[in-house]
mmCIF file of C-alpha atoms in Angstrom:
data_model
loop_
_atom_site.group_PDB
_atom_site.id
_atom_site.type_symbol
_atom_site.label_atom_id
_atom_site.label_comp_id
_atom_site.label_asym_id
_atom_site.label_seq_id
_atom_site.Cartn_x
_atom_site.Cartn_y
_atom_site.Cartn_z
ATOM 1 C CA UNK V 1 108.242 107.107 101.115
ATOM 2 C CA UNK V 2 107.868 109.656 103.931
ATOM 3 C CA UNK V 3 110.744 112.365 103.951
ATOM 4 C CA UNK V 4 111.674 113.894 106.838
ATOM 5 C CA UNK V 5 112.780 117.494 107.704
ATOM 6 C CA UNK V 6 116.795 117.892 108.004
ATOM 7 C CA UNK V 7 116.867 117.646 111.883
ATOM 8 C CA UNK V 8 119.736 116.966 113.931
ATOM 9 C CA UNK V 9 119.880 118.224 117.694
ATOM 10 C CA UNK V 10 122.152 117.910 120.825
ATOM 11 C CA UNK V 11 120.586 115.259 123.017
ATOM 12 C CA UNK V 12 119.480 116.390 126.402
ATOM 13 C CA UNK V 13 119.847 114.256 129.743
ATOM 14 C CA UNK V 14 116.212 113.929 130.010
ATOM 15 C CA UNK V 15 116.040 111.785 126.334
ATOM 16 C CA UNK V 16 118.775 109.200 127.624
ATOM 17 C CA UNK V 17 116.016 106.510 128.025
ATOM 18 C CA UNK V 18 114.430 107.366 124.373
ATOM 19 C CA UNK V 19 118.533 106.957 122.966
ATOM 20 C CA UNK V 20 118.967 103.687 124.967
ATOM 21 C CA UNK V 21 115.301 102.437 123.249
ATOM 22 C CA UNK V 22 116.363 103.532 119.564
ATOM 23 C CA UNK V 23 119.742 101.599 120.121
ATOM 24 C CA UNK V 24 118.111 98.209 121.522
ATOM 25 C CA UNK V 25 115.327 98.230 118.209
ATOM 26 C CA UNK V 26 118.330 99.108 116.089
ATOM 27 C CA UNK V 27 120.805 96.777 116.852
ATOM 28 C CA UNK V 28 120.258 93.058 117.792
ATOM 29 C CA UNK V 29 121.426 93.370 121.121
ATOM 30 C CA UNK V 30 122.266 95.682 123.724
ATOM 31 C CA UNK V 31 126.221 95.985 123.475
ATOM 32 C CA UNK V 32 125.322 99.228 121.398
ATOM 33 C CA UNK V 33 123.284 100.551 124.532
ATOM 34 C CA UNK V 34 125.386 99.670 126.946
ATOM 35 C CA UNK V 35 128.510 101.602 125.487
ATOM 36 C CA UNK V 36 126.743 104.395 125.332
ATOM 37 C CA UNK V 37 125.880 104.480 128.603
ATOM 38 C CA UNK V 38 129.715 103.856 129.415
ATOM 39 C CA UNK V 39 131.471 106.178 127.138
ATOM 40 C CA UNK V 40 129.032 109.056 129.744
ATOM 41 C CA UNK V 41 129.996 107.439 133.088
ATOM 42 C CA UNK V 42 133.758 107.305 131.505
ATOM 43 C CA UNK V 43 132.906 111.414 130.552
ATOM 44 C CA UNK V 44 134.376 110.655 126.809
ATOM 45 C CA UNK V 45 131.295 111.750 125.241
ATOM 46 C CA UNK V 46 132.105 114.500 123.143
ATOM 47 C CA UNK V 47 128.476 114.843 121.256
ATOM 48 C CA UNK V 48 125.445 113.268 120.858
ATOM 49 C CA UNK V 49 122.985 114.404 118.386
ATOM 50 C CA UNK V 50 119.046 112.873 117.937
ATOM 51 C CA UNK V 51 116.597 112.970 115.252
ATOM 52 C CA UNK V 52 113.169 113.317 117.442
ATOM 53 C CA UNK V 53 109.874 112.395 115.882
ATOM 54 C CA UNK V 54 106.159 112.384 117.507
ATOM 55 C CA UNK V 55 108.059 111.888 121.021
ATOM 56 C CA UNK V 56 110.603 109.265 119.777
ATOM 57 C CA UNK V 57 114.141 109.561 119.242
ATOM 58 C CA UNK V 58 114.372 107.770 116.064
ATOM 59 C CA UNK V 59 118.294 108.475 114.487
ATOM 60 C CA UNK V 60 120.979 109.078 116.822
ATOM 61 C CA UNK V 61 124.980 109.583 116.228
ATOM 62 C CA UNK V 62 127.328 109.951 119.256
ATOM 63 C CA UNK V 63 131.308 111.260 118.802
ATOM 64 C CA UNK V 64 133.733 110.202 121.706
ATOM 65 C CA UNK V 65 137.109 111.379 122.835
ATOM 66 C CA UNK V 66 139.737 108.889 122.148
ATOM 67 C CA UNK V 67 142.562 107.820 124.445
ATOM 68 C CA UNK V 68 145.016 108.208 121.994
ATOM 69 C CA UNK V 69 145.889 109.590 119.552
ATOM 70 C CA UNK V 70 145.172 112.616 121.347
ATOM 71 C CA UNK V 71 142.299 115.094 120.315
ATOM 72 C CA UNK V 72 140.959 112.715 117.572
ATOM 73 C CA UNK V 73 137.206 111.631 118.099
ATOM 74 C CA UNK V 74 135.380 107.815 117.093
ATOM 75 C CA UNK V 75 131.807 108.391 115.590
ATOM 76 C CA UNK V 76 130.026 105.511 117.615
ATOM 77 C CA UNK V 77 127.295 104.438 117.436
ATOM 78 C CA UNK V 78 124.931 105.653 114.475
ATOM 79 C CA UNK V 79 121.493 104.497 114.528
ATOM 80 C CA UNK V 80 118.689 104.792 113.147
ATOM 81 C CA UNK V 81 115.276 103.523 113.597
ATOM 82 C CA UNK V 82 114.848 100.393 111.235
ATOM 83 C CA UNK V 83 111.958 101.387 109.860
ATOM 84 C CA UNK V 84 112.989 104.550 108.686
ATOM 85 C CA UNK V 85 116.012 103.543 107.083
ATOM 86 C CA UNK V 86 117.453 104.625 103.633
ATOM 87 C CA UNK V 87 115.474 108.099 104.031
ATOM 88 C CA UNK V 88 118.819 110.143 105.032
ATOM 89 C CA UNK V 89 118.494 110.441 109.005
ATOM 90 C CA UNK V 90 121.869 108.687 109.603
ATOM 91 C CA UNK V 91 124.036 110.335 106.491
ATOM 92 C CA UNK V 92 122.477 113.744 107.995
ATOM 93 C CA UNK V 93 123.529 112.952 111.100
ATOM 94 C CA UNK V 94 127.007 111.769 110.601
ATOM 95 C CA UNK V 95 127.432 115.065 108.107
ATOM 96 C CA UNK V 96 126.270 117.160 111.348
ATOM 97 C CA UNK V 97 128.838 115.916 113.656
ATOM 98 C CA UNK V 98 131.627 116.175 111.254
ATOM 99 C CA UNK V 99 130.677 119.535 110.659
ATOM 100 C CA UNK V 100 130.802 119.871 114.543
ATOM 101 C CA UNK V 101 134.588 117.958 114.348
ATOM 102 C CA UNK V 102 135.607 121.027 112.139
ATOM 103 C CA UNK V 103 138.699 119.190 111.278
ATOM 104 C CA UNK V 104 139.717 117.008 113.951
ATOM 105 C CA UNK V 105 140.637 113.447 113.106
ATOM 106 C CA UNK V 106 137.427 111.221 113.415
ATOM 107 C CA UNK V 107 137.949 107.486 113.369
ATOM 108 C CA UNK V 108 134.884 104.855 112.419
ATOM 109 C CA UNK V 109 134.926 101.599 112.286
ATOM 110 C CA UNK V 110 132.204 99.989 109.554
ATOM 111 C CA UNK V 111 130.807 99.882 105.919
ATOM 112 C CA UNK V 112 133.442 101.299 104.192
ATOM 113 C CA UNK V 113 131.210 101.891 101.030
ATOM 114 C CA UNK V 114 128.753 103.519 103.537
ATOM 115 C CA UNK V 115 131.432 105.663 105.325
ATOM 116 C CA UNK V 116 133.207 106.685 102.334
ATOM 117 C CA UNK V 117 130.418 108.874 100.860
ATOM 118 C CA UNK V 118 131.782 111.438 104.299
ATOM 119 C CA UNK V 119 135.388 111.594 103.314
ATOM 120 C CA UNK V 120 136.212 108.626 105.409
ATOM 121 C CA UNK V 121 138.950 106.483 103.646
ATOM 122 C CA UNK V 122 140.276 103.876 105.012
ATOM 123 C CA UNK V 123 143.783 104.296 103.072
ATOM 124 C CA UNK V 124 144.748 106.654 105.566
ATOM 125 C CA UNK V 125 143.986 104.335 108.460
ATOM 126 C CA UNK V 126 146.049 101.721 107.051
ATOM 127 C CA UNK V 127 149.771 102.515 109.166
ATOM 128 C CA UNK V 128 147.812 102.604 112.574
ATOM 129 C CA UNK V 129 147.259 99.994 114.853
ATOM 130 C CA UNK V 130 144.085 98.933 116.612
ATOM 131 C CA UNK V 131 142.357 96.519 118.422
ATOM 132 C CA UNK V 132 139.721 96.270 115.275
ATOM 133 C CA UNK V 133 140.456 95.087 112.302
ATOM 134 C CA UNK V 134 142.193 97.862 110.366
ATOM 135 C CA UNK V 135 140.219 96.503 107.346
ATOM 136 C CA UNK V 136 136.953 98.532 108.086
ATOM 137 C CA UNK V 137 138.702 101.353 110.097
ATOM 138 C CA UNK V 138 138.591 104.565 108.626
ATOM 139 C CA UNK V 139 139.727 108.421 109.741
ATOM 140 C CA UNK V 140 138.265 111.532 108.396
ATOM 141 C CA UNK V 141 139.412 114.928 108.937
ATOM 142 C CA UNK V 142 143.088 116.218 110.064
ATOM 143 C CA UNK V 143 144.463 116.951 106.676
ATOM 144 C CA UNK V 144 145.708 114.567 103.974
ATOM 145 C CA UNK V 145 148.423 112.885 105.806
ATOM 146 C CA UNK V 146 148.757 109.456 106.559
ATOM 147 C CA UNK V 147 149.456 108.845 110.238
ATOM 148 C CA UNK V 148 151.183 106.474 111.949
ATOM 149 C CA UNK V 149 150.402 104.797 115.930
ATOM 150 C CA UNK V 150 148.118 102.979 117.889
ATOM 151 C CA UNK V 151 144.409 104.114 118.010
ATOM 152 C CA UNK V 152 143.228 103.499 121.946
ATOM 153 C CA UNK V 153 139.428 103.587 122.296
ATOM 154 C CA UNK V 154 137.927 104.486 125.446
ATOM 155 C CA UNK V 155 137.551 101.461 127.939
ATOM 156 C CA UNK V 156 134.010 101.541 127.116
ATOM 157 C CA UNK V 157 134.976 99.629 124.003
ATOM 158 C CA UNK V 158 136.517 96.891 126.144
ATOM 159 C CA UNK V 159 132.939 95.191 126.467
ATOM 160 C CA UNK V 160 132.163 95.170 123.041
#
């Protein structure tokens, strides 16, 4: 199995189209795409970081400003490539933006097996409210506590 270099950048404008085509042969349809191309016309894109390779884009992770609670961030989407899957790209990735979070709450909602391995526990999602099952949401970051409210995603999420 190929192993690739630990590389994470900060997407540029210009590789938009090469995110949008990682995201549609990631994911079987497009409602990944299409909210990412939301949360930027909606400005809630905090960062988006890429994994290029022989002109591809071929792992992506995006972080987005929440509604509410105020200052915490949702890691949406991660992808990577399907055929380069289970070589690190995306646990690289989602290390590199919560490095970039330095401490502010960041909410996913997914695998909690998969998520866990980042300090992502879903125990300390459990008092807040959502429009997602709180079964598979999880918070990293802010501390220890366990906080309490209603988590409002961008409008962007309203499609999905």
């Amino acid at each position: 199995m190929e192993r690739f270099p630990d590389a994470a950048f900060p997407a540029r404008p210009q590789e938009r189209g090469l995110i949008r085509e990682l995201l549609l042969r990631a994911f079987p349809a497009q409602d990944e795409a299409d909210l990412v191309e939301a949360l930027r016309r909606e400005d809630r894109m905090a960062l988006e970081l890429i994994t290029p390779r022989d002109g591809e884009v071929v792992a992506y992770v995006a972080l987005c400003r929440m509604v509410a609670p105020d200052g915490w961030l949702c890691l949406a989407p991660l992808a990577v490539d399907p055929a380069l899957q289970g070589q690190g790209l995306g646990s690289h990735l989602v290390r590199r933006a919560l490095d970039w979070a330095a401490g502010r709450v960041v909410v996913v909602l997914g695998d909690p097996d998969y998520y866990g391995r980042f300090g992502f526990s879903g125990a300390r999602a459990a008092r807040l409210t959502s429009m997602y099952p709180i079964t598979h949401t999880m918070i990293a970051g802010g501390g220890d506590r366990v906080p309490e409210g209603a988590l409002i995603y961008p409008a962007a999420f309203d499609a999905l």
